[in-house]
Amino acid sequence: MKFKKIISALLLSVALVGGGLFHAQSVEAALNKKQAIAIIAKDEQNPTSLQMEQTTTTKYRKKTTTTTEQSVFNSQKGLFHIISTTKTGKKTETTEQWVDLDSKRLYSKQKGQWQYDTLPDFLITELNKLKNSKALKKYNKSIYQEMGKNAKITNNNETYTVKGKVSGKKLLRSTLGILGQANTKSLLKSFKFSNCKFVYTIKDQKVVSTYVSLKASFAKTMHVKVKQSKSNFGDFNDLQLPDEVKNAPANSLK
């Protein structure tokens, strides 16, 4: 349904990274909150590679669907490896995919065999536009500023934990802005975001793990919970397509 696609796009955009707006400072003394937020912004917006796990629970009327995605990606090569497990009632389905933005291919494993579909040019174009857009830069800046207002930082033997929340209303309004929604007032009435809770761990002036969670609803009929964690920043810089995936045939069902 149309609103399912809209809410999925909203939640996905929360995880987007853009061009570097902040730069980590050279710090000799203990980090203060402003310096910690600058490091978080830099590492989140310019990751070379990382691992991510996300659990999304969707409740529509009496039907509940839970999807857990484990993924790794290399931003320099435009490679994503995603394993998704979806559970609805007693039914469980697992899918494995590779995305190669360089070759514009989406690889999927079907009945034990790999095959690929070609990603449409308009999708690649829109992704590039969004990544470099003024709207996304404005979104990033406003969100990190909001984080800085509410965050609390603790220090345990030079390992820093930054906790806080971002206003759900501000998050929703900013997200609709980067998606270019013309009828924002109407959507603001239909959608509701909870405050987004976040936890970041910093060591040696680098982010080593992140955690965010939020809830969203649409017209009081569809409810979504999202929990997302990121770790192993920079550990997948050598990520490559396996030969069995790279040599897969095109989808024959077109």
GROMACS .gro file of C-alpha atoms in nm:
model
  254
    1MET     CA    1   0.000   0.000   0.000
    2LYS     CA    2   0.114   0.357  -0.068
    3PHE     CA    3   0.156   0.461   0.296
    4LYS     CA    4   0.369   0.152   0.366
    5LYS     CA    5   0.614   0.270   0.100
    6ILE     CA    6   0.613   0.622   0.243
    7ILE     CA    7   0.680   0.513   0.601
    8SER     CA    8   0.952   0.274   0.483
    9ALA     CA    9   1.119   0.561   0.298
   10LEU     CA   10   1.095   0.780   0.606
   11LEU     CA   11   1.258   0.521   0.828
   12LEU     CA   12   1.527   0.440   0.572
   13SER     CA   13   1.620   0.805   0.534
   14VAL     CA   14   1.702   0.827   0.905
   15ALA     CA   15   2.000   0.600   0.839
   16LEU     CA   16   2.132   0.790   0.535
   17VAL     CA   17   2.477   0.941   0.544
   18GLY     CA   18   2.583   1.251   0.352
   19GLY     CA   19   2.887   1.465   0.279
   20GLY     CA   20   3.113   1.564   0.567
   21LEU     CA   21   2.985   1.871   0.746
   22PHE     CA   22   3.198   1.837   1.055
   23HIS     CA   23   3.561   1.753   1.116
   24ALA     CA   24   3.705   1.583   1.422
   25GLN     CA   25   3.928   1.810   1.623
   26SER     CA   26   4.272   1.725   1.756
   27VAL     CA   27   4.204   1.671   2.125
   28GLU     CA   28   4.459   1.620   2.398
   29ALA     CA   29   4.237   1.661   2.703
   30ALA     CA   30   3.916   1.467   2.775
   31LEU     CA   31   3.646   1.505   2.511
   32ASN     CA   32   3.368   1.749   2.580
   33LYS     CA   33   3.018   1.706   2.439
   34LYS     CA   34   3.071   1.939   2.142
   35GLN     CA   35   3.385   1.754   2.036
   36ALA     CA   36   3.213   1.416   2.076
   37ILE     CA   37   2.919   1.520   1.854
   38ALA     CA   38   3.168   1.644   1.589
   39ILE     CA   39   3.340   1.303   1.588
   40ILE     CA   40   3.003   1.124   1.563
   41ALA     CA   41   2.895   1.341   1.270
   42LYS     CA   42   3.222   1.288   1.084
   43ASP     CA   43   3.231   0.910   1.128
   44GLU     CA   44   2.862   0.862   1.049
   45GLN     CA   45   2.868   1.075   0.736
   46ASN     CA   46   3.194   0.945   0.593
   47PRO     CA   47   3.219   0.573   0.675
   48THR     CA   48   3.442   0.370   0.444
   49SER     CA   49   3.267   0.052   0.560
   50LEU     CA   50   3.068  -0.083   0.852
   51GLN     CA   51   2.836  -0.354   0.981
   52MET     CA   52   2.472  -0.283   1.061
   53GLU     CA   53   2.188  -0.474   1.223
   54GLN     CA   54   1.832  -0.347   1.213
   55THR     CA   55   1.510  -0.491   1.349
   56THR     CA   56   1.181  -0.348   1.222
   57THR     CA   57   0.850  -0.453   1.373
   58THR     CA   58   0.538  -0.350   1.183
   59LYS     CA   59   0.189  -0.390   1.320
   60TYR     CA   60  -0.102  -0.331   1.082
   61ARG     CA   61  -0.439  -0.401   1.238
   62LYS     CA   62  -0.394  -0.750   1.387
   63LYS     CA   63  -0.099  -0.853   1.170
   64THR     CA   64   0.255  -0.822   1.307
   65THR     CA   65   0.566  -0.858   1.090
   66THR     CA   66   0.922  -0.853   1.223
   67THR     CA   67   1.218  -0.814   0.989
   68THR     CA   68   1.578  -0.845   1.104
   69GLU     CA   69   1.847  -0.732   0.862
   70GLN     CA   70   2.216  -0.803   0.906
   71SER     CA   71   2.427  -0.616   0.655
   72VAL     CA   72   2.775  -0.492   0.575
   73PHE     CA   73   2.864  -0.226   0.325
   74ASN     CA   74   3.164  -0.065   0.162
   75SER     CA   75   3.082   0.290   0.061
   76GLN     CA   76   3.395   0.333  -0.152
   77LYS     CA   77   3.301   0.040  -0.376
   78GLY     CA   78   2.923   0.080  -0.347
   79LEU     CA   79   2.882  -0.278  -0.224
   80PHE     CA   80   2.614  -0.399   0.018
   81HIS     CA   81   2.559  -0.751   0.151
   82ILE     CA   82   2.223  -0.802   0.322
   83ILE     CA   83   2.067  -1.103   0.494
   84SER     CA   84   1.703  -1.047   0.592
   85THR     CA   85   1.479  -1.265   0.804
   86THR     CA   86   1.108  -1.182   0.803
   87LYS     CA   87   0.860  -1.341   1.042
   88THR     CA   88   0.482  -1.306   1.009
   89GLY     CA   89   0.284  -1.527   1.241
   90LYS     CA   90   0.430  -1.878   1.208
   91LYS     CA   91   0.584  -1.806   0.868
   92THR     CA   92   0.955  -1.721   0.847
   93GLU     CA   93   1.139  -1.626   0.528
   94THR     CA   94   1.510  -1.554   0.482
   95THR     CA   95   1.662  -1.375   0.183
   96GLU     CA   96   2.021  -1.294   0.092
   97GLN     CA   97   2.118  -1.014  -0.145
   98TRP     CA   98   2.415  -0.821  -0.277
   99VAL     CA   99   2.386  -0.470  -0.417
  100ASP     CA  100   2.659  -0.343  -0.650
  101LEU     CA  101   2.600   0.022  -0.734
  102ASP     CA  102   2.901   0.030  -0.966
  103SER     CA  103   2.756  -0.233  -1.201
  104LYS     CA  104   2.397  -0.126  -1.116
  105ARG     CA  105   2.304  -0.481  -1.017
  106LEU     CA  106   2.092  -0.636  -0.744
  107TYR     CA  107   2.192  -0.998  -0.683
  108SER     CA  108   1.945  -1.234  -0.511
  109LYS     CA  109   1.971  -1.596  -0.408
  110GLN     CA  110   1.674  -1.797  -0.535
  111LYS     CA  111   1.648  -2.168  -0.447
  112GLY     CA  112   2.019  -2.184  -0.378
  113GLN     CA  113   2.119  -2.012  -0.703
  114TRP     CA  114   2.233  -1.652  -0.754
  115GLN     CA  115   2.082  -1.428  -1.022
  116TYR     CA  116   2.073  -1.055  -1.079
  117ASP     CA  117   1.837  -0.778  -1.180
  118THR     CA  118   1.958  -0.448  -1.325
  119LEU     CA  119   1.891  -0.146  -1.107
  120PRO     CA  120   1.704   0.126  -1.299
  121ASP     CA  121   1.906   0.433  -1.396
  122PHE     CA  122   1.656   0.667  -1.230
  123LEU     CA  123   1.718   0.499  -0.892
  124ILE     CA  124   2.095   0.548  -0.916
  125THR     CA  125   2.040   0.908  -1.026
  126GLU     CA  126   1.805   0.981  -0.736
  127LEU     CA  127   2.044   0.824  -0.484
  128ASN     CA  128   2.330   1.040  -0.610
  129LYS     CA  129   2.111   1.350  -0.606
  130LEU     CA  130   2.000   1.279  -0.250
  131LYS     CA  131   2.352   1.209  -0.124
  132ASN     CA  132   2.481   1.542  -0.257
  133SER     CA  133   2.169   1.747  -0.201
  134LYS     CA  134   2.150   2.066   0.003
  135ALA     CA  135   1.840   1.922   0.171
  136LEU     CA  136   2.034   1.624   0.310
  137LYS     CA  137   2.319   1.848   0.428
  138LYS     CA  138   2.065   2.071   0.601
  139TYR     CA  139   1.900   1.762   0.754
  140ASN     CA  140   2.230   1.630   0.887
  141LYS     CA  141   2.329   1.964   1.034
  142SER     CA  142   1.996   2.014   1.212
  143ILE     CA  143   1.990   1.660   1.353
  144TYR     CA  144   2.343   1.676   1.494
  145GLN     CA  145   2.271   2.019   1.640
  146GLU     CA  146   1.962   1.871   1.808
  147MET     CA  147   2.169   1.579   1.937
  148GLY     CA  148   2.418   1.822   2.089
  149LYS     CA  149   2.144   2.001   2.284
  150ASN     CA  150   2.011   1.687   2.454
  151ALA     CA  151   2.313   1.456   2.474
  152LYS     CA  152   2.490   1.350   2.791
  153ILE     CA  153   2.847   1.224   2.783
  154THR     CA  154   3.027   0.994   3.027
  155ASN     CA  155   3.393   0.888   3.034
  156ASN     CA  156   3.518   0.547   3.147
  157ASN     CA  157   3.893   0.507   3.100
  158GLU     CA  158   3.898   0.712   2.778
  159THR     CA  159   3.594   0.531   2.637
  160TYR     CA  160   3.311   0.780   2.596
  161THR     CA  161   2.940   0.707   2.589
  162VAL     CA  162   2.708   0.969   2.441
  163LYS     CA  163   2.336   0.924   2.512
  164GLY     CA  164   2.034   1.134   2.431
  165LYS     CA  165   1.729   1.181   2.213
  166VAL     CA  166   1.610   1.379   1.913
  167SER     CA  167   1.258   1.522   1.904
  168GLY     CA  168   1.027   1.301   1.701
  169LYS     CA  169   0.847   1.602   1.556
  170LYS     CA  170   1.175   1.763   1.444
  171LEU     CA  171   1.299   1.434   1.303
  172LEU     CA  172   0.980   1.382   1.102
  173ARG     CA  173   0.969   1.738   0.970
  174SER     CA  174   1.336   1.724   0.867
  175THR     CA  175   1.294   1.381   0.705
  176LEU     CA  176   0.996   1.494   0.500
  177GLY     CA  177   1.208   1.789   0.389
  178ILE     CA  178   1.484   1.572   0.238
  179LEU     CA  179   1.223   1.355   0.066
  180GLY     CA  180   1.082   1.665  -0.101
  181GLN     CA  181   0.726   1.611   0.016
  182ALA     CA  182   0.511   1.901  -0.107
  183ASN     CA  183   0.215   1.840   0.121
  184THR     CA  184   0.414   1.835   0.444
  185LYS     CA  185   0.134   1.969   0.666
  186SER     CA  186  -0.099   1.687   0.567
  187LEU     CA  187   0.167   1.421   0.625
  188LEU     CA  188   0.256   1.568   0.963
  189LYS     CA  189  -0.104   1.508   1.068
  190SER     CA  190  -0.097   1.149   0.945
  191PHE     CA  191   0.247   1.045   1.071
  192LYS     CA  192   0.375   1.046   1.426
  193PHE     CA  193   0.735   0.980   1.530
  194SER     CA  194   0.845   0.911   1.885
  195ASN     CA  195   1.160   1.072   2.016
  196CYS     CA  196   1.460   0.899   1.861
  197LYS     CA  197   1.688   0.758   2.132
  198PHE     CA  198   2.058   0.720   2.057
  199VAL     CA  199   2.373   0.579   2.218
  200TYR     CA  200   2.721   0.626   2.072
  201THR     CA  201   3.049   0.480   2.197
  202ILE     CA  202   3.374   0.663   2.115
  203LYS     CA  203   3.726   0.533   2.170
  204ASP     CA  204   4.054   0.683   2.044
  205GLN     CA  205   3.851   0.967   1.889
  206LYS     CA  206   3.658   0.726   1.668
  207VAL     CA  207   3.303   0.593   1.685
  208VAL     CA  208   3.318   0.220   1.762
  209SER     CA  209   2.945   0.150   1.794
  210THR     CA  210   2.606   0.321   1.758
  211TYR     CA  211   2.252   0.240   1.860
  212VAL     CA  212   1.929   0.421   1.772
  213SER     CA  213   1.563   0.336   1.826
  214LEU     CA  214   1.234   0.501   1.740
  215LYS     CA  215   0.866   0.434   1.689
  216ALA     CA  216   0.637   0.563   1.415
  217SER     CA  217   0.269   0.540   1.330
  218PHE     CA  218   0.054   0.623   1.032
  219ALA     CA  219  -0.307   0.735   1.072
  220LYS     CA  220  -0.328   0.535   1.398
  221THR     CA  221  -0.358   0.210   1.198
  222MET     CA  222   0.001   0.118   1.121
  223HIS     CA  223   0.270   0.110   1.391
  224VAL     CA  224   0.642   0.059   1.337
  225LYS     CA  225   0.931   0.007   1.579
  226VAL     CA  226   1.291   0.030   1.459
  227LYS     CA  227   1.611  -0.062   1.642
  228GLN     CA  228   1.939  -0.014   1.459
  229SER     CA  229   2.301  -0.069   1.559
  230LYS     CA  230   2.625  -0.004   1.369
  231SER     CA  231   2.973  -0.132   1.448
  232ASN     CA  232   3.306  -0.243   1.299
  233PHE     CA  233   3.364   0.089   1.124
  234GLY     CA  234   3.633   0.049   0.858
  235ASP     CA  235   3.659  -0.330   0.900
  236PHE     CA  236   3.509  -0.412   0.558
  237ASN     CA  237   3.726  -0.196   0.331
  238ASP     CA  238   3.828  -0.513   0.144
  239LEU     CA  239   3.469  -0.629   0.085
  240GLN     CA  240   3.436  -0.802  -0.254
  241LEU     CA  241   3.163  -0.979  -0.447
  242PRO     CA  242   3.213  -1.357  -0.419
  243ASP     CA  243   3.284  -1.523  -0.756
  244GLU     CA  244   2.959  -1.721  -0.744
  245VAL     CA  245   2.769  -1.392  -0.711
  246LYS     CA  246   2.978  -1.198  -0.964
  247ASN     CA  247   2.927  -1.470  -1.228
  248ALA     CA  248   2.553  -1.511  -1.166
  249PRO     CA  249   2.319  -1.504  -1.470
  250ALA     CA  250   2.050  -1.244  -1.527
  251ASN     CA  251   1.703  -1.310  -1.388
  252SER     CA  252   1.530  -1.526  -1.649
  253LEU     CA  253   1.179  -1.443  -1.526
  254LYS     CA  254   1.171  -1.095  -1.676
   0.00000   0.00000   0.00000
